[in-house]
């Protein structure tokens, strides 16, 4: 158990016990009991196999701790390196997935169900020609009603094709509307039917507008520019990308630059003027009204007496007595009524005489070329063609245009 006893200094005694050396200060010479005690103590200090772990375990020595720390450091560095590598791979993967979402199932696009390809009909070159002609005399509130039905004027378009009646000619066009009772989807209703009038003429028909209605006592003829109207060139669809100043348009339409949004700032009388506008034409021949012998009578009573008096066919005395017999006219108003009728006749004859004189003067002052153009003007009146989307209008077509133009030469 114990090692040999080694002599030391006079006061020191070194005892070797196993792998340990113990040094004790003892008196010299040492007593025997002390030596025996020391040997027994050394036996007790002898290490047991179970008390000390294997020195090869790193955690039991400083060397082992340093190795463990180094190993842990390497492990941490490796973990950090692996984490950085993974982050780099994830960033690369994320970028590639952004470029190609199909690689990421979470961002995979939903497949849109396949639908049949829809084809739109190619626009015709003159498809919007009829819409370019301002509908003169149509109330502003009724403008939108023209779009309720998909009207088609393919007959107007084809008239300008090669070999047709308006091809290569200078044409001035204006629009209008006619209220007609039509069958729409099995129901009878009032429909505003658009019409287009084309004037075959080398010069503009007129630069004036007539304002005339039943409610207005007198007719007015005013410049078109007063109503913000003018003849403007129409550019076909195929030519709208070209420079307008280089085009030689042969189609002119009556346009109006009055904005609907600005109507609320105008006086009611001014707005109503648009409702009663009619394209004007200075006739070379006397119109029907110039030779008309009928005068409209509205005698101021309560209620007023409204009737027509023909100064060639009716005799004033007999005409008045009949109204009294019918109890339409009080007997005490007979003389007053007769005088009123005579005054209306005198005014009407004066208007007719002035109209004849004015027309005669215009013709005399007209240059020969203008007069020739006016005499050779041809009027074409176009109605919409019949389609599956439009009501039947074949029974309402009439050649009459207005009181200035009279009847159209050609009805289409």
mmCIF file of C-alpha atoms in Angstrom:
data_model
loop_
_atom_site.group_PDB
_atom_site.id
_atom_site.type_symbol
_atom_site.label_atom_id
_atom_site.label_comp_id
_atom_site.label_asym_id
_atom_site.label_seq_id
_atom_site.Cartn_x
_atom_site.Cartn_y
_atom_site.Cartn_z
ATOM 1 C CA UNK A 1 0.000 0.000 0.000
ATOM 2 C CA UNK A 2 2.503 2.507 1.077
ATOM 3 C CA UNK A 3 5.749 3.500 -0.468
ATOM 4 C CA UNK A 4 9.227 3.322 1.133
ATOM 5 C CA UNK A 5 10.156 5.806 3.724
ATOM 6 C CA UNK A 6 12.641 8.424 2.499
ATOM 7 C CA UNK A 7 14.878 10.439 4.684
ATOM 8 C CA UNK A 8 14.542 14.133 4.493
ATOM 9 C CA UNK A 9 15.712 17.019 6.556
ATOM 10 C CA UNK A 10 16.014 16.549 10.297
ATOM 11 C CA UNK A 11 12.481 17.885 10.674
ATOM 12 C CA UNK A 12 10.852 16.587 7.463
ATOM 13 C CA UNK A 13 9.772 13.164 6.497
ATOM 14 C CA UNK A 14 8.557 12.350 2.993
ATOM 15 C CA UNK A 15 6.411 9.295 2.507
ATOM 16 C CA UNK A 16 5.477 7.978 -0.960
ATOM 17 C CA UNK A 17 2.025 6.400 -1.063
ATOM 18 C CA UNK A 18 1.002 5.116 -4.430
ATOM 19 C CA UNK A 19 1.320 7.916 -6.910
ATOM 20 C CA UNK A 20 1.142 10.598 -4.174
ATOM 21 C CA UNK A 21 3.941 11.909 -2.045
ATOM 22 C CA UNK A 22 3.249 13.277 1.420
ATOM 23 C CA UNK A 23 5.647 15.418 3.369
ATOM 24 C CA UNK A 24 5.257 15.778 7.082
ATOM 25 C CA UNK A 25 7.290 17.628 9.733
ATOM 26 C CA UNK A 26 7.983 15.307 12.536
ATOM 27 C CA UNK A 27 10.508 15.304 15.324
ATOM 28 C CA UNK A 28 13.665 13.430 14.705
ATOM 29 C CA UNK A 29 13.966 10.695 15.450
ATOM 30 C CA UNK A 30 10.198 10.031 14.989
ATOM 31 C CA UNK A 31 8.366 7.910 17.477
ATOM 32 C CA UNK A 32 7.081 4.605 16.277
ATOM 33 C CA UNK A 33 3.381 5.277 16.998
ATOM 34 C CA UNK A 34 3.479 8.328 14.730
ATOM 35 C CA UNK A 35 4.992 6.327 11.909
ATOM 36 C CA UNK A 36 2.303 3.692 12.275
ATOM 37 C CA UNK A 37 -0.408 6.361 12.219
ATOM 38 C CA UNK A 38 1.060 7.943 9.145
ATOM 39 C CA UNK A 39 1.133 4.643 7.312
ATOM 40 C CA UNK A 40 -2.493 3.938 8.176
ATOM 41 C CA UNK A 41 -3.481 7.433 6.996
ATOM 42 C CA UNK A 42 -1.727 6.855 3.718
ATOM 43 C CA UNK A 43 -3.667 3.636 3.236
ATOM 44 C CA UNK A 44 -6.875 5.533 3.732
ATOM 45 C CA UNK A 45 -5.840 8.121 1.154
ATOM 46 C CA UNK A 46 -5.100 5.508 -1.464
ATOM 47 C CA UNK A 47 -7.509 6.219 -4.314
ATOM 48 C CA UNK A 48 -10.219 3.724 -5.087
ATOM 49 C CA UNK A 49 -10.917 2.723 -8.618
ATOM 50 C CA UNK A 50 -14.480 4.050 -8.386
ATOM 51 C CA UNK A 51 -13.619 7.472 -6.960
ATOM 52 C CA UNK A 52 -11.670 8.812 -9.920
ATOM 53 C CA UNK A 53 -12.989 8.767 -13.459
ATOM 54 C CA UNK A 54 -10.943 7.810 -16.399
ATOM 55 C CA UNK A 55 -8.334 10.507 -17.057
ATOM 56 C CA UNK A 56 -9.145 10.163 -20.772
ATOM 57 C CA UNK A 57 -12.527 11.922 -20.197
ATOM 58 C CA UNK A 58 -12.111 15.586 -21.338
ATOM 59 C CA UNK A 59 -14.286 17.143 -18.608
ATOM 60 C CA UNK A 60 -12.069 15.824 -15.734
ATOM 61 C CA UNK A 61 -8.990 17.804 -16.554
ATOM 62 C CA UNK A 62 -8.009 21.204 -17.787
ATOM 63 C CA UNK A 63 -6.747 19.687 -20.960
ATOM 64 C CA UNK A 64 -10.098 18.001 -21.470
ATOM 65 C CA UNK A 65 -11.963 21.241 -20.785
ATOM 66 C CA UNK A 66 -9.905 23.091 -23.329
ATOM 67 C CA UNK A 67 -10.524 20.353 -25.874
ATOM 68 C CA UNK A 68 -14.243 20.402 -25.086
ATOM 69 C CA UNK A 69 -14.334 24.194 -25.423
ATOM 70 C CA UNK A 70 -12.483 23.981 -28.716
ATOM 71 C CA UNK A 71 -14.850 21.282 -29.944
ATOM 72 C CA UNK A 72 -17.858 23.357 -28.873
ATOM 73 C CA UNK A 73 -16.413 26.401 -30.628
ATOM 74 C CA UNK A 74 -15.890 24.396 -33.800
ATOM 75 C CA UNK A 75 -19.415 23.077 -33.518
ATOM 76 C CA UNK A 76 -20.836 26.576 -33.123
ATOM 77 C CA UNK A 77 -18.812 27.848 -36.071
ATOM 78 C CA UNK A 78 -19.978 24.943 -38.163
ATOM 79 C CA UNK A 79 -23.586 25.546 -37.105
ATOM 80 C CA UNK A 80 -23.249 29.237 -37.970
ATOM 81 C CA UNK A 81 -21.671 28.345 -41.298
ATOM 82 C CA UNK A 82 -24.432 25.848 -42.031
ATOM 83 C CA UNK A 83 -27.073 28.446 -41.075
ATOM 84 C CA UNK A 84 -25.497 31.051 -43.359
ATOM 85 C CA UNK A 85 -25.328 28.505 -46.139
ATOM 86 C CA UNK A 86 -28.986 27.608 -45.640
ATOM 87 C CA UNK A 87 -29.982 31.308 -45.670
ATOM 88 C CA UNK A 88 -28.101 31.777 -48.904
ATOM 89 C CA UNK A 89 -29.800 28.768 -50.446
ATOM 90 C CA UNK A 90 -33.226 29.994 -49.232
ATOM 91 C CA UNK A 91 -32.583 33.462 -50.668
ATOM 92 C CA UNK A 92 -31.589 31.937 -53.993
ATOM 93 C CA UNK A 93 -34.625 29.664 -53.930
ATOM 94 C CA UNK A 94 -36.939 32.564 -53.010
ATOM 95 C CA UNK A 95 -35.583 34.685 -55.846
ATOM 96 C CA UNK A 96 -35.963 31.873 -58.324
ATOM 97 C CA UNK A 97 -39.503 31.288 -57.075
ATOM 98 C CA UNK A 98 -40.340 34.951 -57.571
ATOM 99 C CA UNK A 99 -39.076 34.643 -61.114
ATOM 100 C CA UNK A 100 -40.991 31.415 -61.556
ATOM 101 C CA UNK A 101 -43.972 31.250 -59.151
ATOM 102 C CA UNK A 102 -44.805 27.753 -60.319
ATOM 103 C CA UNK A 103 -41.837 26.324 -58.306
ATOM 104 C CA UNK A 104 -43.452 27.477 -55.055
ATOM 105 C CA UNK A 105 -46.696 25.587 -54.500
ATOM 106 C CA UNK A 106 -47.929 28.290 -52.090
ATOM 107 C CA UNK A 107 -47.540 30.950 -54.760
ATOM 108 C CA UNK A 108 -48.650 28.805 -57.632
ATOM 109 C CA UNK A 109 -51.073 30.672 -59.847
ATOM 110 C CA UNK A 110 -54.611 29.453 -60.104
ATOM 111 C CA UNK A 111 -55.249 28.143 -63.558
ATOM 112 C CA UNK A 112 -57.906 30.218 -65.281
ATOM 113 C CA UNK A 113 -60.499 28.097 -67.014
ATOM 114 C CA UNK A 114 -60.171 28.244 -70.740
ATOM 115 C CA UNK A 115 -62.773 30.347 -72.543
ATOM 116 C CA UNK A 116 -63.618 30.680 -76.163
ATOM 117 C CA UNK A 117 -61.810 33.465 -77.983
ATOM 118 C CA UNK A 118 -64.112 36.441 -78.551
ATOM 119 C CA UNK A 119 -63.835 38.229 -81.858
ATOM 120 C CA UNK A 120 -65.048 41.775 -82.445
ATOM 121 C CA UNK A 121 -66.336 42.918 -85.792
ATOM 122 C CA UNK A 122 -64.003 45.268 -87.574
ATOM 123 C CA UNK A 123 -65.292 48.847 -87.631
ATOM 124 C CA UNK A 124 -66.520 50.060 -90.975
ATOM 125 C CA UNK A 125 -64.891 53.115 -92.529
ATOM 126 C CA UNK A 126 -68.059 55.279 -92.349
ATOM 127 C CA UNK A 127 -69.729 53.523 -89.438
ATOM 128 C CA UNK A 128 -70.187 56.662 -87.309
ATOM 129 C CA UNK A 129 -71.090 58.984 -90.180
ATOM 130 C CA UNK A 130 -74.756 59.252 -89.216
ATOM 131 C CA UNK A 131 -73.806 60.079 -85.616
ATOM 132 C CA UNK A 132 -71.537 62.901 -86.796
ATOM 133 C CA UNK A 133 -74.559 64.728 -88.234
ATOM 134 C CA UNK A 134 -76.062 66.748 -85.370
ATOM 135 C CA UNK A 135 -79.816 66.010 -84.933
ATOM 136 C CA UNK A 136 -81.035 69.585 -85.427
ATOM 137 C CA UNK A 137 -84.255 70.467 -83.613
ATOM 138 C CA UNK A 138 -84.096 67.543 -81.165
ATOM 139 C CA UNK A 139 -84.636 68.430 -77.525
ATOM 140 C CA UNK A 140 -81.526 68.057 -75.396
ATOM 141 C CA UNK A 141 -83.352 65.775 -72.964
ATOM 142 C CA UNK A 142 -84.112 63.367 -75.816
ATOM 143 C CA UNK A 143 -80.576 63.053 -77.166
ATOM 144 C CA UNK A 144 -79.842 59.944 -75.093
ATOM 145 C CA UNK A 145 -82.967 58.202 -76.404
ATOM 146 C CA UNK A 146 -81.307 57.885 -79.802
ATOM 147 C CA UNK A 147 -78.886 55.372 -78.247
ATOM 148 C CA UNK A 148 -81.591 53.157 -76.766
ATOM 149 C CA UNK A 149 -81.860 51.328 -80.093
ATOM 150 C CA UNK A 150 -78.897 50.099 -82.100
ATOM 151 C CA UNK A 151 -79.742 51.954 -85.317
ATOM 152 C CA UNK A 152 -77.884 51.029 -88.480
ATOM 153 C CA UNK A 153 -77.297 53.318 -91.479
ATOM 154 C CA UNK A 154 -75.439 50.912 -93.735
ATOM 155 C CA UNK A 155 -77.486 52.305 -96.640
ATOM 156 C CA UNK A 156 -75.903 55.716 -96.027
ATOM 157 C CA UNK A 157 -72.429 54.178 -95.932
ATOM 158 C CA UNK A 158 -72.910 52.206 -99.123
ATOM 159 C CA UNK A 159 -74.104 55.357 -100.939
ATOM 160 C CA UNK A 160 -70.499 56.633 -100.864
ATOM 161 C CA UNK A 161 -68.981 53.441 -102.263
ATOM 162 C CA UNK A 162 -67.570 53.334 -105.756
ATOM 163 C CA UNK A 163 -70.262 53.246 -108.376
ATOM 164 C CA UNK A 164 -72.983 54.456 -105.986
ATOM 165 C CA UNK A 165 -74.982 57.696 -106.141
ATOM 166 C CA UNK A 166 -72.861 59.822 -103.747
ATOM 167 C CA UNK A 167 -69.412 58.479 -104.597
ATOM 168 C CA UNK A 168 -66.918 61.242 -105.382
ATOM 169 C CA UNK A 169 -69.439 64.031 -104.746
ATOM 170 C CA UNK A 170 -69.327 66.919 -102.299
ATOM 171 C CA UNK A 171 -72.055 66.278 -99.754
ATOM 172 C CA UNK A 172 -73.400 68.324 -96.831
ATOM 173 C CA UNK A 173 -75.295 66.394 -94.179
ATOM 174 C CA UNK A 174 -77.474 67.173 -91.181
ATOM 175 C CA UNK A 175 -79.542 65.015 -88.881
ATOM 176 C CA UNK A 176 -83.006 65.214 -87.412
ATOM 177 C CA UNK A 177 -85.534 63.049 -85.591
ATOM 178 C CA UNK A 178 -89.124 62.008 -86.169
ATOM 179 C CA UNK A 179 -91.386 60.799 -83.358
ATOM 180 C CA UNK A 180 -93.239 57.677 -84.528
ATOM 181 C CA UNK A 181 -95.495 55.108 -82.891
ATOM 182 C CA UNK A 182 -93.695 51.789 -83.433
ATOM 183 C CA UNK A 183 -93.927 48.221 -82.244
ATOM 184 C CA UNK A 184 -90.936 47.535 -80.004
ATOM 185 C CA UNK A 185 -90.677 44.009 -78.580
ATOM 186 C CA UNK A 186 -94.419 43.520 -78.902
ATOM 187 C CA UNK A 187 -95.364 46.859 -77.343
ATOM 188 C CA UNK A 188 -96.556 50.027 -79.050
ATOM 189 C CA UNK A 189 -94.497 53.006 -77.953
ATOM 190 C CA UNK A 190 -93.356 56.402 -79.217
ATOM 191 C CA UNK A 191 -89.842 56.145 -80.639
ATOM 192 C CA UNK A 192 -87.545 58.919 -81.841
ATOM 193 C CA UNK A 193 -86.373 57.719 -85.251
ATOM 194 C CA UNK A 194 -83.134 59.357 -86.440
ATOM 195 C CA UNK A 195 -82.957 60.504 -90.051
ATOM 196 C CA UNK A 196 -80.074 61.902 -92.088
ATOM 197 C CA UNK A 197 -80.414 64.368 -94.964
ATOM 198 C CA UNK A 198 -77.589 64.487 -97.502
ATOM 199 C CA UNK A 199 -77.383 67.496 -99.821
ATOM 200 C CA UNK A 200 -75.480 66.927 -103.046
ATOM 201 C CA UNK A 201 -74.027 70.381 -103.693
ATOM 202 C CA UNK A 202 -70.629 71.929 -104.477
ATOM 203 C CA UNK A 203 -71.380 74.765 -102.011
ATOM 204 C CA UNK A 204 -72.867 74.808 -98.493
ATOM 205 C CA UNK A 205 -76.678 74.945 -98.673
ATOM 206 C CA UNK A 206 -76.785 77.816 -96.191
ATOM 207 C CA UNK A 207 -74.968 79.369 -93.256
ATOM 208 C CA UNK A 208 -78.221 80.179 -91.454
ATOM 209 C CA UNK A 209 -80.656 78.410 -89.151
ATOM 210 C CA UNK A 210 -84.394 78.941 -88.983
ATOM 211 C CA UNK A 211 -86.168 79.039 -85.631
ATOM 212 C CA UNK A 212 -89.836 78.251 -86.067
ATOM 213 C CA UNK A 213 -92.476 76.467 -84.002
ATOM 214 C CA UNK A 214 -96.204 76.513 -83.439
ATOM 215 C CA UNK A 215 -95.698 78.250 -80.098
ATOM 216 C CA UNK A 216 -93.583 81.074 -81.548
ATOM 217 C CA UNK A 217 -95.499 83.876 -83.200
ATOM 218 C CA UNK A 218 -92.765 84.899 -85.635
ATOM 219 C CA UNK A 219 -90.138 83.015 -87.552
ATOM 220 C CA UNK A 220 -86.469 83.845 -87.073
ATOM 221 C CA UNK A 221 -83.597 83.220 -89.466
ATOM 222 C CA UNK A 222 -80.260 83.625 -87.698
ATOM 223 C CA UNK A 223 -76.610 82.750 -88.477
ATOM 224 C CA UNK A 224 -75.584 79.193 -87.623
ATOM 225 C CA UNK A 225 -72.700 80.444 -85.494
ATOM 226 C CA UNK A 226 -75.235 82.133 -83.191
ATOM 227 C CA UNK A 227 -76.331 78.633 -82.177
ATOM 228 C CA UNK A 228 -72.714 77.367 -82.161
ATOM 229 C CA UNK A 229 -73.307 75.348 -85.319
ATOM 230 C CA UNK A 230 -71.135 75.010 -88.407
ATOM 231 C CA UNK A 231 -70.336 72.744 -91.345
ATOM 232 C CA UNK A 232 -67.270 70.678 -90.451
ATOM 233 C CA UNK A 233 -65.377 68.091 -92.537
ATOM 234 C CA UNK A 234 -66.002 64.442 -91.737
ATOM 235 C CA UNK A 235 -62.879 62.273 -91.553
ATOM 236 C CA UNK A 236 -63.415 58.542 -92.282
ATOM 237 C CA UNK A 237 -61.947 56.078 -89.785
ATOM 238 C CA UNK A 238 -59.188 54.958 -92.163
ATOM 239 C CA UNK A 239 -57.897 58.526 -92.506
ATOM 240 C CA UNK A 240 -57.992 59.683 -88.882
ATOM 241 C CA UNK A 241 -54.305 58.981 -88.329
ATOM 242 C CA UNK A 242 -53.374 61.251 -91.223
ATOM 243 C CA UNK A 243 -52.832 64.987 -91.021
ATOM 244 C CA UNK A 244 -56.207 66.650 -91.377
ATOM 245 C CA UNK A 245 -54.859 69.642 -93.301
ATOM 246 C CA UNK A 246 -53.626 67.312 -96.048
ATOM 247 C CA UNK A 247 -56.970 65.609 -96.495
ATOM 248 C CA UNK A 248 -59.446 66.832 -99.048
ATOM 249 C CA UNK A 249 -62.717 65.907 -97.432
ATOM 250 C CA UNK A 250 -65.807 65.727 -99.610
ATOM 251 C CA UNK A 251 -68.217 65.052 -96.756
ATOM 252 C CA UNK A 252 -69.306 67.826 -94.401
ATOM 253 C CA UNK A 253 -71.654 67.461 -91.459
ATOM 254 C CA UNK A 254 -73.511 70.039 -89.425
ATOM 255 C CA UNK A 255 -71.921 70.046 -85.965
ATOM 256 C CA UNK A 256 -72.858 71.806 -82.740
ATOM 257 C CA UNK A 257 -70.239 72.735 -80.134
ATOM 258 C CA UNK A 258 -72.731 73.659 -77.410
ATOM 259 C CA UNK A 259 -71.876 71.536 -74.345
ATOM 260 C CA UNK A 260 -74.825 69.930 -72.590
ATOM 261 C CA UNK A 261 -73.202 70.491 -69.211
ATOM 262 C CA UNK A 262 -73.305 74.251 -69.832
ATOM 263 C CA UNK A 263 -77.023 74.390 -70.641
ATOM 264 C CA UNK A 264 -77.907 74.930 -66.990
ATOM 265 C CA UNK A 265 -76.159 78.289 -67.155
ATOM 266 C CA UNK A 266 -78.305 79.478 -70.084
ATOM 267 C CA UNK A 267 -81.679 81.161 -69.980
ATOM 268 C CA UNK A 268 -84.658 78.904 -70.639
ATOM 269 C CA UNK A 269 -85.542 80.898 -73.760
ATOM 270 C CA UNK A 270 -82.061 80.289 -75.113
ATOM 271 C CA UNK A 271 -82.235 76.543 -74.474
ATOM 272 C CA UNK A 272 -85.655 76.326 -76.127
ATOM 273 C CA UNK A 273 -84.237 77.876 -79.283
ATOM 274 C CA UNK A 274 -82.336 74.638 -79.925
ATOM 275 C CA UNK A 275 -85.594 72.683 -79.738
ATOM 276 C CA UNK A 276 -87.111 74.705 -82.590
ATOM 277 C CA UNK A 277 -84.103 74.968 -84.910
ATOM 278 C CA UNK A 278 -84.506 73.904 -88.534
ATOM 279 C CA UNK A 279 -81.767 73.744 -91.183
ATOM 280 C CA UNK A 280 -82.454 76.725 -93.406
ATOM 281 C CA UNK A 281 -82.365 76.942 -97.169
ATOM 282 C CA UNK A 282 -83.092 80.037 -99.223
ATOM 283 C CA UNK A 283 -85.456 78.711 -101.885
ATOM 284 C CA UNK A 284 -85.281 79.888 -105.451
ATOM 285 C CA UNK A 285 -88.938 79.105 -105.841
ATOM 286 C CA UNK A 286 -91.851 80.261 -103.747
ATOM 287 C CA UNK A 287 -92.632 77.891 -100.915
ATOM 288 C CA UNK A 288 -96.099 76.710 -100.042
ATOM 289 C CA UNK A 289 -96.600 79.330 -97.327
ATOM 290 C CA UNK A 290 -96.135 82.231 -99.730
ATOM 291 C CA UNK A 291 -99.369 81.417 -101.532
ATOM 292 C CA UNK A 292 -101.269 80.086 -98.542
ATOM 293 C CA UNK A 293 -104.554 81.922 -97.919
ATOM 294 C CA UNK A 294 -105.247 80.377 -94.526
ATOM 295 C CA UNK A 295 -104.539 82.320 -91.372
ATOM 296 C CA UNK A 296 -104.511 80.896 -87.845
ATOM 297 C CA UNK A 297 -106.921 82.679 -85.506
ATOM 298 C CA UNK A 298 -106.550 82.736 -81.722
ATOM 299 C CA UNK A 299 -109.090 85.252 -80.417
ATOM 300 C CA UNK A 300 -108.323 86.284 -76.802
ATOM 301 C CA UNK A 301 -111.275 85.083 -74.730
ATOM 302 C CA UNK A 302 -111.629 82.730 -71.789
ATOM 303 C CA UNK A 303 -111.298 80.122 -73.164
ATOM 304 C CA UNK A 304 -109.685 81.501 -76.359
ATOM 305 C CA UNK A 305 -111.327 80.885 -79.738
ATOM 306 C CA UNK A 306 -108.955 78.928 -81.982
ATOM 307 C CA UNK A 307 -109.816 78.396 -85.649
ATOM 308 C CA UNK A 308 -108.538 78.745 -89.238
ATOM 309 C CA UNK A 309 -109.856 81.424 -91.600
ATOM 310 C CA UNK A 310 -109.367 81.247 -95.375
ATOM 311 C CA UNK A 311 -109.761 84.722 -96.805
ATOM 312 C CA UNK A 312 -110.477 83.354 -100.273
ATOM 313 C CA UNK A 313 -112.975 80.673 -99.294
ATOM 314 C CA UNK A 314 -114.639 82.184 -96.210
ATOM 315 C CA UNK A 315 -116.812 85.303 -95.947
ATOM 316 C CA UNK A 316 -116.186 87.180 -92.694
ATOM 317 C CA UNK A 317 -119.860 87.925 -91.876
ATOM 318 C CA UNK A 318 -121.050 84.374 -92.441
ATOM 319 C CA UNK A 319 -118.029 82.940 -90.642
ATOM 320 C CA UNK A 320 -118.735 85.066 -87.550
ATOM 321 C CA UNK A 321 -122.467 84.257 -87.464
ATOM 322 C CA UNK A 322 -121.710 80.522 -87.515
ATOM 323 C CA UNK A 323 -119.499 80.877 -84.435
ATOM 324 C CA UNK A 324 -122.290 82.743 -82.644
ATOM 325 C CA UNK A 325 -124.847 80.062 -83.544
ATOM 326 C CA UNK A 326 -122.492 77.395 -82.192
ATOM 327 C CA UNK A 327 -122.252 79.454 -78.993
ATOM 328 C CA UNK A 328 -118.517 79.601 -79.444
ATOM 329 C CA UNK A 329 -118.503 83.385 -79.789
ATOM 330 C CA UNK A 330 -120.620 85.686 -77.589
ATOM 331 C CA UNK A 331 -122.860 87.933 -79.671
ATOM 332 C CA UNK A 332 -121.576 91.079 -77.995
ATOM 333 C CA UNK A 333 -118.041 90.214 -79.225
ATOM 334 C CA UNK A 334 -119.034 89.940 -82.911
ATOM 335 C CA UNK A 335 -117.597 93.251 -84.122
ATOM 336 C CA UNK A 336 -114.441 92.859 -82.061
ATOM 337 C CA UNK A 337 -113.892 89.361 -83.492
ATOM 338 C CA UNK A 338 -114.403 90.520 -87.102
ATOM 339 C CA UNK A 339 -111.853 93.297 -86.686
ATOM 340 C CA UNK A 340 -109.371 90.848 -85.121
ATOM 341 C CA UNK A 341 -109.689 88.454 -88.074
ATOM 342 C CA UNK A 342 -109.200 91.249 -90.619
ATOM 343 C CA UNK A 343 -106.041 92.371 -88.798
ATOM 344 C CA UNK A 344 -104.626 88.840 -88.866
ATOM 345 C CA UNK A 345 -105.299 88.608 -92.602
ATOM 346 C CA UNK A 346 -103.563 91.949 -93.271
ATOM 347 C CA UNK A 347 -100.452 90.849 -91.287
ATOM 348 C CA UNK A 348 -100.288 87.525 -93.077
ATOM 349 C CA UNK A 349 -100.482 89.119 -96.525
ATOM 350 C CA UNK A 350 -97.774 91.579 -95.529
ATOM 351 C CA UNK A 351 -95.463 88.748 -94.437
ATOM 352 C CA UNK A 352 -96.009 86.915 -97.715
ATOM 353 C CA UNK A 353 -95.302 90.037 -99.745
ATOM 354 C CA UNK A 354 -92.072 90.703 -97.808
ATOM 355 C CA UNK A 355 -90.953 87.091 -98.244
ATOM 356 C CA UNK A 356 -91.432 87.283 -102.006
ATOM 357 C CA UNK A 357 -89.501 90.521 -102.230
ATOM 358 C CA UNK A 358 -86.643 89.141 -100.111
ATOM 359 C CA UNK A 359 -86.412 85.976 -102.188
ATOM 360 C CA UNK A 360 -86.439 87.961 -105.408
ATOM 361 C CA UNK A 361 -83.627 90.207 -104.157
ATOM 362 C CA UNK A 362 -81.501 87.230 -103.086
ATOM 363 C CA UNK A 363 -81.858 85.644 -106.508
ATOM 364 C CA UNK A 364 -80.935 88.887 -108.258
ATOM 365 C CA UNK A 365 -77.815 89.363 -106.106
ATOM 366 C CA UNK A 366 -76.692 85.745 -106.470
ATOM 367 C CA UNK A 367 -73.705 85.070 -108.729
ATOM 368 C CA UNK A 368 -74.330 82.704 -111.645
ATOM 369 C CA UNK A 369 -72.284 79.810 -110.207
ATOM 370 C CA UNK A 370 -74.072 79.927 -106.876
ATOM 371 C CA UNK A 371 -77.424 80.138 -108.571
ATOM 372 C CA UNK A 372 -76.583 77.163 -110.758
ATOM 373 C CA UNK A 373 -75.489 75.170 -107.705
ATOM 374 C CA UNK A 374 -78.710 76.052 -105.874
ATOM 375 C CA UNK A 375 -80.827 75.049 -108.846
ATOM 376 C CA UNK A 376 -79.070 71.676 -109.192
ATOM 377 C CA UNK A 377 -79.047 70.679 -105.522
ATOM 378 C CA UNK A 378 -80.293 67.173 -104.810
ATOM 379 C CA UNK A 379 -81.678 66.077 -101.446
ATOM 380 C CA UNK A 380 -81.347 62.488 -100.150
ATOM 381 C CA UNK A 381 -83.276 61.436 -97.061
ATOM 382 C CA UNK A 382 -81.975 58.328 -95.268
ATOM 383 C CA UNK A 383 -83.835 56.228 -92.711
ATOM 384 C CA UNK A 384 -82.189 53.416 -90.688
ATOM 385 C CA UNK A 385 -82.173 50.010 -92.356
ATOM 386 C CA UNK A 386 -84.177 47.135 -90.940
ATOM 387 C CA UNK A 387 -82.197 44.781 -88.644
ATOM 388 C CA UNK A 388 -83.048 42.200 -86.002
ATOM 389 C CA UNK A 389 -82.335 44.828 -83.319
ATOM 390 C CA UNK A 390 -84.537 47.600 -84.721
ATOM 391 C CA UNK A 391 -88.311 48.038 -85.054
ATOM 392 C CA UNK A 392 -90.018 48.069 -88.434
ATOM 393 C CA UNK A 393 -90.168 51.636 -89.820
ATOM 394 C CA UNK A 394 -91.066 50.847 -93.423
ATOM 395 C CA UNK A 395 -94.601 52.222 -92.970
ATOM 396 C CA UNK A 396 -93.518 55.617 -91.569
ATOM 397 C CA UNK A 397 -91.040 56.737 -94.229
ATOM 398 C CA UNK A 398 -91.931 60.062 -95.870
ATOM 399 C CA UNK A 399 -89.945 62.290 -98.264
ATOM 400 C CA UNK A 400 -90.808 65.525 -96.415
ATOM 401 C CA UNK A 401 -87.782 67.170 -94.738
ATOM 402 C CA UNK A 402 -88.901 70.552 -93.345
ATOM 403 C CA UNK A 403 -90.642 73.733 -94.446
ATOM 404 C CA UNK A 404 -87.427 75.151 -95.947
ATOM 405 C CA UNK A 405 -86.150 72.108 -97.834
ATOM 406 C CA UNK A 406 -89.543 70.732 -98.739
ATOM 407 C CA UNK A 407 -89.434 67.152 -100.029
ATOM 408 C CA UNK A 408 -86.385 65.006 -100.737
ATOM 409 C CA UNK A 409 -85.585 64.026 -104.307
ATOM 410 C CA UNK A 410 -84.561 60.531 -103.163
ATOM 411 C CA UNK A 411 -85.877 58.515 -100.206
ATOM 412 C CA UNK A 412 -83.636 55.767 -98.849
#
